[in-house]
Tab-separated table of C-alpha atoms in Angstrom:
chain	number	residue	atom	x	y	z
M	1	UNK	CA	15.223	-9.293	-28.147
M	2	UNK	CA	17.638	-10.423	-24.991
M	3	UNK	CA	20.648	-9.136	-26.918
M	4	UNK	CA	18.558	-5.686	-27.637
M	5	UNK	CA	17.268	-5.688	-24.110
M	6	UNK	CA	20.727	-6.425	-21.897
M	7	UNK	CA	22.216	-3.732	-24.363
M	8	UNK	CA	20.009	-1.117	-23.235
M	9	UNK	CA	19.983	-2.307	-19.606
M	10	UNK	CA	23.675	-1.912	-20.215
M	11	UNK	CA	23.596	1.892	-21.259
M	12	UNK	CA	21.069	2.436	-18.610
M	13	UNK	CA	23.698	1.439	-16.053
M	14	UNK	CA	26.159	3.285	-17.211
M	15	UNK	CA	24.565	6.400	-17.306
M	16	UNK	CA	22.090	6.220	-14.647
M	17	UNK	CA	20.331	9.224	-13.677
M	18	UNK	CA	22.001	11.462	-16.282
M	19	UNK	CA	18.352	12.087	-18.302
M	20	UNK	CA	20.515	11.475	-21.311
M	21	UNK	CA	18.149	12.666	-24.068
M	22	UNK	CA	19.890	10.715	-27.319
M	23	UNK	CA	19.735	7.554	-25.233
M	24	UNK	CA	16.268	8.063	-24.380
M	25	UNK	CA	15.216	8.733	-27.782
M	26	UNK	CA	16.901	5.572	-29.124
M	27	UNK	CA	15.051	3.133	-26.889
M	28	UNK	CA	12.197	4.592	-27.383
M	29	UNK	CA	12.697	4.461	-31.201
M	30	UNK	CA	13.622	0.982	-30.588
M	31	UNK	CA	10.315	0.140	-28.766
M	32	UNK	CA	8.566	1.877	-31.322
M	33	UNK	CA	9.847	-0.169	-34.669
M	34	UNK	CA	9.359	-3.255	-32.976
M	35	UNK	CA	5.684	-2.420	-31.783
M	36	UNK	CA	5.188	-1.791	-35.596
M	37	UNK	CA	6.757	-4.427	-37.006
M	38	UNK	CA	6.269	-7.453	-34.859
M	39	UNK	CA	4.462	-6.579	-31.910
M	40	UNK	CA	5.342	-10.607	-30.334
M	41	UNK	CA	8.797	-9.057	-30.252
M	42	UNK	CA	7.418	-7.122	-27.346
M	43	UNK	CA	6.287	-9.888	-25.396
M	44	UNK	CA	9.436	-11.365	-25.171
M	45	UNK	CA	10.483	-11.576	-21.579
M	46	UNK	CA	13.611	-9.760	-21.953
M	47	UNK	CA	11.581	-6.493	-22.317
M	48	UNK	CA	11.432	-5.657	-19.053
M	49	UNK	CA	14.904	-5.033	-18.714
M	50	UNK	CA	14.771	-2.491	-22.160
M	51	UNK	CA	12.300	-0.845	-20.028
M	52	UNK	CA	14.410	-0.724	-16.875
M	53	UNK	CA	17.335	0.843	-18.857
M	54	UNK	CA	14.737	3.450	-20.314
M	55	UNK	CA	13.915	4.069	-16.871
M	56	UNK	CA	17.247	4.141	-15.011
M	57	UNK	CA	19.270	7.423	-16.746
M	58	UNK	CA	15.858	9.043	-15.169
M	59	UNK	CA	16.778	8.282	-11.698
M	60	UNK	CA	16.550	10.948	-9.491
M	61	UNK	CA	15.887	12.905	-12.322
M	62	UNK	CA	11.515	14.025	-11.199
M	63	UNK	CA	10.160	15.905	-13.532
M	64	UNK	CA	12.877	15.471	-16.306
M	65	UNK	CA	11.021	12.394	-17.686
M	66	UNK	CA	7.675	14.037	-18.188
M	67	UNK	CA	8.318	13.947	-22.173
M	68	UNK	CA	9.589	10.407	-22.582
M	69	UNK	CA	6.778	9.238	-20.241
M	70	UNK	CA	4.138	10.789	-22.712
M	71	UNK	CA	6.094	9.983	-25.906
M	72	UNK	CA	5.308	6.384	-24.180
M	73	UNK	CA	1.746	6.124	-24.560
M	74	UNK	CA	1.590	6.386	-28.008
M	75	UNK	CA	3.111	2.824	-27.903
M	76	UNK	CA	0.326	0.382	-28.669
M	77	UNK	CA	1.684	-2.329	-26.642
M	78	UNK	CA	0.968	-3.805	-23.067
M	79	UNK	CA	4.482	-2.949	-22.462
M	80	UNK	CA	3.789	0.843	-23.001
M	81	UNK	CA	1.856	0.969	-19.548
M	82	UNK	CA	4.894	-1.162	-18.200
M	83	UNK	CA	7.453	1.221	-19.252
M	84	UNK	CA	5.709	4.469	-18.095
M	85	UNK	CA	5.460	3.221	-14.689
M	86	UNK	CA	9.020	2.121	-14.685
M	87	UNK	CA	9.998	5.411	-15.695
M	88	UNK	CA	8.144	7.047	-13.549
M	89	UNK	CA	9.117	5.497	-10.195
M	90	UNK	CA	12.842	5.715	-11.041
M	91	UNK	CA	12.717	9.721	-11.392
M	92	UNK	CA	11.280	9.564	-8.354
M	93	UNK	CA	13.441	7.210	-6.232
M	94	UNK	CA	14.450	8.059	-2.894
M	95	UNK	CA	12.663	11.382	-2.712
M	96	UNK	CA	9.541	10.451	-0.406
M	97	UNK	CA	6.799	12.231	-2.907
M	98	UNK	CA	3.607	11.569	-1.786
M	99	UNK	CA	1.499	11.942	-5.181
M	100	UNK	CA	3.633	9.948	-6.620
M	101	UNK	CA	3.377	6.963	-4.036
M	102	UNK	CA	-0.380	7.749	-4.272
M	103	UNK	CA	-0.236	7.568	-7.943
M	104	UNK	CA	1.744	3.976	-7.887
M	105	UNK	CA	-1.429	2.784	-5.246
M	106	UNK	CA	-3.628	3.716	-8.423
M	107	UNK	CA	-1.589	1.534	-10.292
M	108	UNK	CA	-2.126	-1.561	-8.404
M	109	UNK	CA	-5.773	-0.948	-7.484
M	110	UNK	CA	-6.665	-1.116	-11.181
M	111	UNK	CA	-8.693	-4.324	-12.565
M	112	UNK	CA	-6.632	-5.780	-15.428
M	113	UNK	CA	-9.411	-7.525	-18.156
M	114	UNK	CA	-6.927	-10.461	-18.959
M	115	UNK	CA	-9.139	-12.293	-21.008
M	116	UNK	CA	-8.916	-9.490	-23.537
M	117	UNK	CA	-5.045	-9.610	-23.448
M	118	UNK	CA	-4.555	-7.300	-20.370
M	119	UNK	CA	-1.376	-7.531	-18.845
M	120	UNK	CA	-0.710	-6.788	-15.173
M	121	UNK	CA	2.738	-7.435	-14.354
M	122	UNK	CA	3.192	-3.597	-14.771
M	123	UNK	CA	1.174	-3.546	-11.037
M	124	UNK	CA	4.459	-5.217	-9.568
M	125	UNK	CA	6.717	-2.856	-10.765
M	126	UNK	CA	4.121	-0.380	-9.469
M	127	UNK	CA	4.447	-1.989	-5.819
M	128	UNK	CA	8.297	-1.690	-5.928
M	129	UNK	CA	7.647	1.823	-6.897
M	130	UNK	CA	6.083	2.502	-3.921
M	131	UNK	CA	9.112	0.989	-1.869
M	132	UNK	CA	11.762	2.976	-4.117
M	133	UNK	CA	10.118	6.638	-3.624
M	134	UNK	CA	9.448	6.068	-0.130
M	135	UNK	CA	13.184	4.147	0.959
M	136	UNK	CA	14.225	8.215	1.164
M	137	UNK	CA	13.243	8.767	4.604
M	138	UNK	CA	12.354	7.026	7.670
M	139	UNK	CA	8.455	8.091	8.408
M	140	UNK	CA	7.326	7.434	4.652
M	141	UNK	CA	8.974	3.864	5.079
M	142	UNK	CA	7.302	3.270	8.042
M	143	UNK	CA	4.272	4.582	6.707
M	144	UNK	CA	4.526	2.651	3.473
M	145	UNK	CA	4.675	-0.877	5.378
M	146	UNK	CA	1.260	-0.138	5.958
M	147	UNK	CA	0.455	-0.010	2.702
M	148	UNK	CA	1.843	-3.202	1.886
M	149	UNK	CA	0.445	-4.943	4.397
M	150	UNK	CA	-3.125	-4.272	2.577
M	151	UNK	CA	-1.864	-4.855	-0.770
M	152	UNK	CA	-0.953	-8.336	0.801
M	153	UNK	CA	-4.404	-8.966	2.280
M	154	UNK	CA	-6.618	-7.599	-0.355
M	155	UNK	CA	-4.289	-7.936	-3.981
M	156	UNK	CA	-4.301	-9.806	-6.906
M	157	UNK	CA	-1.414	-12.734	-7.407
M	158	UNK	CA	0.937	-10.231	-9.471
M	159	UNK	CA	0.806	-7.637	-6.462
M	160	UNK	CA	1.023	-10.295	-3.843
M	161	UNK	CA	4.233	-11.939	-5.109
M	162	UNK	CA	6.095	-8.030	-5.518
M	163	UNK	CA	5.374	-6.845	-1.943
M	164	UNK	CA	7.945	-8.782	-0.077
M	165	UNK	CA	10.673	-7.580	-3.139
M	166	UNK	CA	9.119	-4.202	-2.152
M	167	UNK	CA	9.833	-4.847	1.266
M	168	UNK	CA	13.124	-6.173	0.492
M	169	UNK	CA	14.120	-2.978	-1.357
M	170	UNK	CA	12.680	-0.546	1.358
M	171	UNK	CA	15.136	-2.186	4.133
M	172	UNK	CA	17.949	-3.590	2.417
M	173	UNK	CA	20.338	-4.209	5.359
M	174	UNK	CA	18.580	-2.999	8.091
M	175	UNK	CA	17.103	-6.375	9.742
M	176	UNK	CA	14.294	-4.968	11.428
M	177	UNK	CA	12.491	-6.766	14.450
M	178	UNK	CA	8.750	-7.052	12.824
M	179	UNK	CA	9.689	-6.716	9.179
M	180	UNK	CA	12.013	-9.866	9.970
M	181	UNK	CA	8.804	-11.368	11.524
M	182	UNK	CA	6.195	-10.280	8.838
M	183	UNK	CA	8.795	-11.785	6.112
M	184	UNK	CA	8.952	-15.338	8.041
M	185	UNK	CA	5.152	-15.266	8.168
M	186	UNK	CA	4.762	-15.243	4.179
M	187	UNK	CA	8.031	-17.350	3.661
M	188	UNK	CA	4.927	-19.787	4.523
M	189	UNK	CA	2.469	-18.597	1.991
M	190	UNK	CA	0.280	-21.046	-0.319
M	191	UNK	CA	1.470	-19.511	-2.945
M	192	UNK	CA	5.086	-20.576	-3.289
M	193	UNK	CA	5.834	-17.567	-5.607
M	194	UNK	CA	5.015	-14.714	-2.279
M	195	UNK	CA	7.488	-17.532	-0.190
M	196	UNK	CA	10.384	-17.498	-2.433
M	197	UNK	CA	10.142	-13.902	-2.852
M	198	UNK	CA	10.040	-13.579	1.219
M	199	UNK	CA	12.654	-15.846	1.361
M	200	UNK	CA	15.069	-13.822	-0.580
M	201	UNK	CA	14.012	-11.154	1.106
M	202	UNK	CA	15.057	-11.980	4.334
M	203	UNK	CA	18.272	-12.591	2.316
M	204	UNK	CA	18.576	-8.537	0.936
M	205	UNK	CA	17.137	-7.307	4.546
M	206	UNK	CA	20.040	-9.016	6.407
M	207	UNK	CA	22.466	-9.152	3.731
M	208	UNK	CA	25.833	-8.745	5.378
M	209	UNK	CA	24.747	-8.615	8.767
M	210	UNK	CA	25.063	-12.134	10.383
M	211	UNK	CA	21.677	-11.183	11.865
M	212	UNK	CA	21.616	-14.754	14.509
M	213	UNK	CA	17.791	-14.562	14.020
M	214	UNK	CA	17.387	-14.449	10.693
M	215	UNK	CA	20.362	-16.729	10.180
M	216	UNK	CA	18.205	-19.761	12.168
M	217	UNK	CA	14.978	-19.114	10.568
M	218	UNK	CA	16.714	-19.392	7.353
M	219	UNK	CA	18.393	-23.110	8.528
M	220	UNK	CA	14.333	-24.132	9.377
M	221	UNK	CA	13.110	-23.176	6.069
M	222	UNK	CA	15.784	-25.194	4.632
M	223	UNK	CA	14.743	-27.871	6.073
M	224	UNK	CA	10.808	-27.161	5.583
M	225	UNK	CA	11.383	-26.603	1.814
M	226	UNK	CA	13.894	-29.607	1.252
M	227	UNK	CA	11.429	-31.274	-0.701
M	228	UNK	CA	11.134	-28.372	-3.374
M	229	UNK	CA	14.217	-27.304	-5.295
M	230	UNK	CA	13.362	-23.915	-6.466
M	231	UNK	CA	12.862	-23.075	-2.871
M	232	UNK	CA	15.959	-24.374	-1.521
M	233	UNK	CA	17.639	-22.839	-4.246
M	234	UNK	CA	16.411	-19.325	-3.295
M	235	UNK	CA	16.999	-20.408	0.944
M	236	UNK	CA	21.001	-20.828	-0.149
M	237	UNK	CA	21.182	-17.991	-1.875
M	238	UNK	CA	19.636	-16.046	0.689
M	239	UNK	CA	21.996	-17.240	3.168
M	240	UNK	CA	24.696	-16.654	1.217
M	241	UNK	CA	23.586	-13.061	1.281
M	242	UNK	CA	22.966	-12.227	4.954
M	243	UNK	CA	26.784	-14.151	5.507
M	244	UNK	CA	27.733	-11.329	2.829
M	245	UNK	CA	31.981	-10.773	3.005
M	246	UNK	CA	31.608	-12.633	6.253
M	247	UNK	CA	29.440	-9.568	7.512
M	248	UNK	CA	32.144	-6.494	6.553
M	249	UNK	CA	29.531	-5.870	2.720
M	250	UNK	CA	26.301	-3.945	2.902
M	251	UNK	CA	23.901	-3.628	-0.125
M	252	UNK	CA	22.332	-0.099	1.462
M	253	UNK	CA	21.907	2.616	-1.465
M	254	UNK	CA	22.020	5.372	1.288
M	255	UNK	CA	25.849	6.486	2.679
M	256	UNK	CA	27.055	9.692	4.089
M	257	UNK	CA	24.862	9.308	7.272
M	258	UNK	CA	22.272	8.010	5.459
M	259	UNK	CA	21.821	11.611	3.568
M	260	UNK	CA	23.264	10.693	-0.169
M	261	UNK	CA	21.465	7.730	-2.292
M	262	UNK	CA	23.995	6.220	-4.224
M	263	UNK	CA	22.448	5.521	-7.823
M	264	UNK	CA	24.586	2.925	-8.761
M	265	UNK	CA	23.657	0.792	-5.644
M	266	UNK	CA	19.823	1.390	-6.999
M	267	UNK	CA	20.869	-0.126	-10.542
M	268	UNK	CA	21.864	-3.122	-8.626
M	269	UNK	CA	19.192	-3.575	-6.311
M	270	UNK	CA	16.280	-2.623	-8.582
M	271	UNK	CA	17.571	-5.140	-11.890
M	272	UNK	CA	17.882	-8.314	-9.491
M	273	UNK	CA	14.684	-7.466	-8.099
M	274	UNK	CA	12.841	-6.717	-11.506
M	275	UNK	CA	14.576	-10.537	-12.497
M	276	UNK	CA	12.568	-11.787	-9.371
M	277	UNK	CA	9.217	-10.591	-10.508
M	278	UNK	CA	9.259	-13.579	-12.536
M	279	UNK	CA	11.972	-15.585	-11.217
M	280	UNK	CA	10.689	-18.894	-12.513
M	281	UNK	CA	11.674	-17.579	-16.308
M	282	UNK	CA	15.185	-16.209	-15.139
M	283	UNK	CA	17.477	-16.837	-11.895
M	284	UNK	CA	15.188	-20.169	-11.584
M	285	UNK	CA	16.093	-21.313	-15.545
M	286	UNK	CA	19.367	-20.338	-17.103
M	287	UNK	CA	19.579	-17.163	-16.196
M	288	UNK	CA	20.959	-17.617	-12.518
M	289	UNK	CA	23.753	-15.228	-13.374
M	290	UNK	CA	21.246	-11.808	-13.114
M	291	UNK	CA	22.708	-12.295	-9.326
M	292	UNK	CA	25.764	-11.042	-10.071
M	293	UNK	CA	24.036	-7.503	-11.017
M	294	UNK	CA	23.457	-7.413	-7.082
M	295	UNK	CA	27.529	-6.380	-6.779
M	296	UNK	CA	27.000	-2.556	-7.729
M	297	UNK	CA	24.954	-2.118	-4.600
M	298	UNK	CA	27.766	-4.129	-2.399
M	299	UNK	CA	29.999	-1.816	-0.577
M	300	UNK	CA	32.042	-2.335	2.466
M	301	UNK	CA	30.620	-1.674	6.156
M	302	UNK	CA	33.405	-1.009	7.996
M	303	UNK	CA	35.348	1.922	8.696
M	304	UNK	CA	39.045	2.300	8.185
M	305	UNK	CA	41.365	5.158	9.308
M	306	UNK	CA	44.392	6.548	7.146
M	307	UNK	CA	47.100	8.547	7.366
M	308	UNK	CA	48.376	11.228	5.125
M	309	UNK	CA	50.564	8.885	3.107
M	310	UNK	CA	47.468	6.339	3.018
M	311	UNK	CA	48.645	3.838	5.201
M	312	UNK	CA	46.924	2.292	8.001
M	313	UNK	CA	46.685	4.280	11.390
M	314	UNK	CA	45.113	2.500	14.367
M	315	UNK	CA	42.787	5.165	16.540
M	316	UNK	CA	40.961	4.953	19.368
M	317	UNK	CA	37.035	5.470	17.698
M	318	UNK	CA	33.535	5.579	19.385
M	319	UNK	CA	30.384	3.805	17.847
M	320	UNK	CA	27.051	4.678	18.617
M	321	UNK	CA	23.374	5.335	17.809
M	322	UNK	CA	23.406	8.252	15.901
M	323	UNK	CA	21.202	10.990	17.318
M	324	UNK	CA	19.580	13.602	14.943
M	325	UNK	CA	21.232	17.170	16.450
M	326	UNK	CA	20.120	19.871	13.813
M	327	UNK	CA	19.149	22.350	15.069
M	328	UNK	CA	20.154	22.196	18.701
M	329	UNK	CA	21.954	24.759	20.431
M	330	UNK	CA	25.372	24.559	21.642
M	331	UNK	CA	27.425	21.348	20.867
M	332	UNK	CA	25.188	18.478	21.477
M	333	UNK	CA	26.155	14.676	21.483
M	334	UNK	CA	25.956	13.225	17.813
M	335	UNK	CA	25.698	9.265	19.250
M	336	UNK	CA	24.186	7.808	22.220
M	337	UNK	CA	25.193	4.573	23.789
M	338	UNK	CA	28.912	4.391	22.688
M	339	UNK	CA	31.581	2.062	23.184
M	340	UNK	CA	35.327	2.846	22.188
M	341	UNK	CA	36.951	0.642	19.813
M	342	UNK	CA	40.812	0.610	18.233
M	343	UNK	CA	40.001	1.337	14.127
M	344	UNK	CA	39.374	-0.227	11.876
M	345	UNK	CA	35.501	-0.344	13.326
M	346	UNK	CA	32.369	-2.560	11.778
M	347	UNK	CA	29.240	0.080	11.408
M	348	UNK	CA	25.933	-1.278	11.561
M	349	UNK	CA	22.586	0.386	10.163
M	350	UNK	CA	21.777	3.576	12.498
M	351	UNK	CA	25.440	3.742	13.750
M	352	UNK	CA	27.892	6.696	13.505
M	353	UNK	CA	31.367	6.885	14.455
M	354	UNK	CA	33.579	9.682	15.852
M	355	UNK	CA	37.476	10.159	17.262
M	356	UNK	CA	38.097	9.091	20.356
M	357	UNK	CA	40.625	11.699	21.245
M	358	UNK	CA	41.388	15.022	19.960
M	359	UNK	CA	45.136	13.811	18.854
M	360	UNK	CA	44.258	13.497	15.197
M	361	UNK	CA	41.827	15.543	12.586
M	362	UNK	CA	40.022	14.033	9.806
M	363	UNK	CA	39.711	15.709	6.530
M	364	UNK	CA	36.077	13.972	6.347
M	365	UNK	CA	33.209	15.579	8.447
M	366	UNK	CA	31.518	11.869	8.265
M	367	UNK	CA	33.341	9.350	9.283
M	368	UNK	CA	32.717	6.437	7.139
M	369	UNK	CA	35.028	4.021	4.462
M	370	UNK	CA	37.877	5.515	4.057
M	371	UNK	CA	38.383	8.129	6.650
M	372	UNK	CA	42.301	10.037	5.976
M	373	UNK	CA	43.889	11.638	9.332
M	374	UNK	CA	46.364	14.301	10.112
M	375	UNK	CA	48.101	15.492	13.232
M	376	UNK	CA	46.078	17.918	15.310
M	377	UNK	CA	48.980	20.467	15.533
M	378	UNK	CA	47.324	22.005	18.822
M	379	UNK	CA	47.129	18.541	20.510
M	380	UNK	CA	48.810	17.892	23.634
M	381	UNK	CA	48.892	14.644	25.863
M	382	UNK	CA	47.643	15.055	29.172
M	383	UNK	CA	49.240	11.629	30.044
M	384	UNK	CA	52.823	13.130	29.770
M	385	UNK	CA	52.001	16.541	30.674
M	386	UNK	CA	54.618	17.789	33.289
M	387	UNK	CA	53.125	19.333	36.645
């Protein structure tokens, strides 16, 4: 079942949200002749992961996974409600849709009769579902901290334990003030499965940012959990990820000005998370390496400028706040609160970049990675202009 499951995980990363229908078909098929034959195959831990890679070539894709999603149910299996709501919150990640959120809040407020063999771990992926529709834009991620701030006070274990992943996902390097705050509060929980989630969330919310704050509450909860390995464990490797490429990485699915979600950043984020949901059977026993599916999302946070023959070209550049301008007349100010820097520049979260001087042109309208320059042919220096 690993093999099986890591295989499909496998396709599912390489053709993430291209609602490849063959594909789609054969996991299902797969699910199927194992819920017929042996359905203990199917409560194999692995399965999660056949379910993720189900659920990834649907990302982005809405609507496009109605008929899988209903082929689903005829699954008699625990994992059938599992892979539905897998499905259904990756063709919907990133695009802020309310019912949808609201549907995922149905999800976790259901009572699971585990006596009888009910299953709830499908409620966690539910809570993460609510984080990946709502990461889109910034008022339904605002609004959705909210939410999780109930499903903390007033959910079952399962829930409990997902909401700081959730978190985690919603923010990935963007170290906010009071989610940074609200994460150090339940790096203290009882339950030491909500604190070693929180821990490595403060890991994927500053990952790559040197953030000083969370950096020193990080060193005190090494020393408060010294005692426990697991914990520890999890306090290094969160570390390890706010120090990211010495603060030049980001793990961010958004580029582009924030506008495009990369889907191969969301593969990343959303497998090492989905290991977490029960990381005492995975990056806690021998499978430590599910870390490593955390590079897809990586990309670099700085911002180089090029010449037309691709070679380094040293410009004056101006970082700011970027400032939302659609729609305003005339030719507004697109940051606020600049300084001027020689390129190559480090951009934060929130911060845009823009030529100094009009002396060169870039072929990009966002400046961001790679940026290639060319002479402005109209350009002339007003430091050597002749009276």
């Amino acid at each position: 079942m690993e093999l099986c499951s890591l295989a499909a995980l496998s396709v599912g990363f390489t053709f993430v949200g291209s609602c490849n229908g063959d594909i789609a078909t054969t996991i299902v098929q797969a699910l199927m002749e194992r819920a017929e034959a042996d359905p203990n195959q199917l409560d194999d831990k692995f399965t999660r992961f056949m379910l993720l890679g189900l659920g990834l070539l649907f990302v982005g894709g809405q609507d496009k996974s109605d008929v899988i999603i209903e082929t689903l149910k005829i699954i008699q299996h625990p994992c059938s409600k599992q892979a539905q709501v897998i499905v259904e919150m990756c063709s919907f990640a990133g695009t802020s849709n309310v019912l949808n959120v609201q549907g995922m809040l149905h999800y976790c407020t259901e009572v699971v009769d585990k006596e009888n063999g009910g299953d709830d771990i499908y409620q966690a992926y539910a809570v993460m579902g609510i984080a990946l529709t709502a990461m889109g834009e910034d008022v339904g991620a605002e609004m959705s901290l909210r939410t999780f701030s109930n499903l903390m006070h007033y959910g079952e274990p399962t829930v409990r334990r997902s909401v700081p992943l959730a978190l985690a996902l919603l923010s990935a390097s963007n170290p906010q003030v009071g989610l940074i705050d609200t994460l150090s509060k339940y790096s203290h929980d009882s339950d030491i499965g909500v604190a070693m989630n929180a821990i490595l969330a403060m890991g994927f919310v500053g990952a790559g940012t040197n953030n000083a704050r969370l950096a020193q509450m990080l060193r005190q909860l090494a020393v408060y959990y010294h005692r426990e390995p697991d914990a520890l464990f999890i306090v290094r490797v969160a570390q390890g990820l706010l120090h990211m490429g010495k603060g030049t990485i980001g793990i961010n699915p958004f580029y582009a000005d924030r506008t495009i979600m990369s889907k191969n950043a969301i593969t990343g984020l959303l497998a090492t998370l989905l290991a977490f949901s029960d990381a005492k059977s995975f990056i806690l026993s021998d499978s430590h390496w599910m870390l490593f599916w955390l590079v897809t999302a990586m990309q670099p946070r700085f911002m180089m400028t090029l010449d037309e023959k691709l070679e380094m070209l040293p410009v004056t550049v101006r970082v700011g706040q970027a400032v939302d301008v659609v729609g305003q007349a005339g030719k507004p100010r697109t940051i606020s609160g600049f300084q001027t820097h020689l390129s190559p520049v480090r951009l934060g979260y929130g911060d845009r970049a823009e030529l100094g001087t009009e002396e060169y042109l870039s072929f990009a309208s966002i400046l961001e990675g790679l940026v290639i320059l060319t002479k402005n042919p109209g350009y002339e220096d007003e430091s050597k202009m002749e009276l």
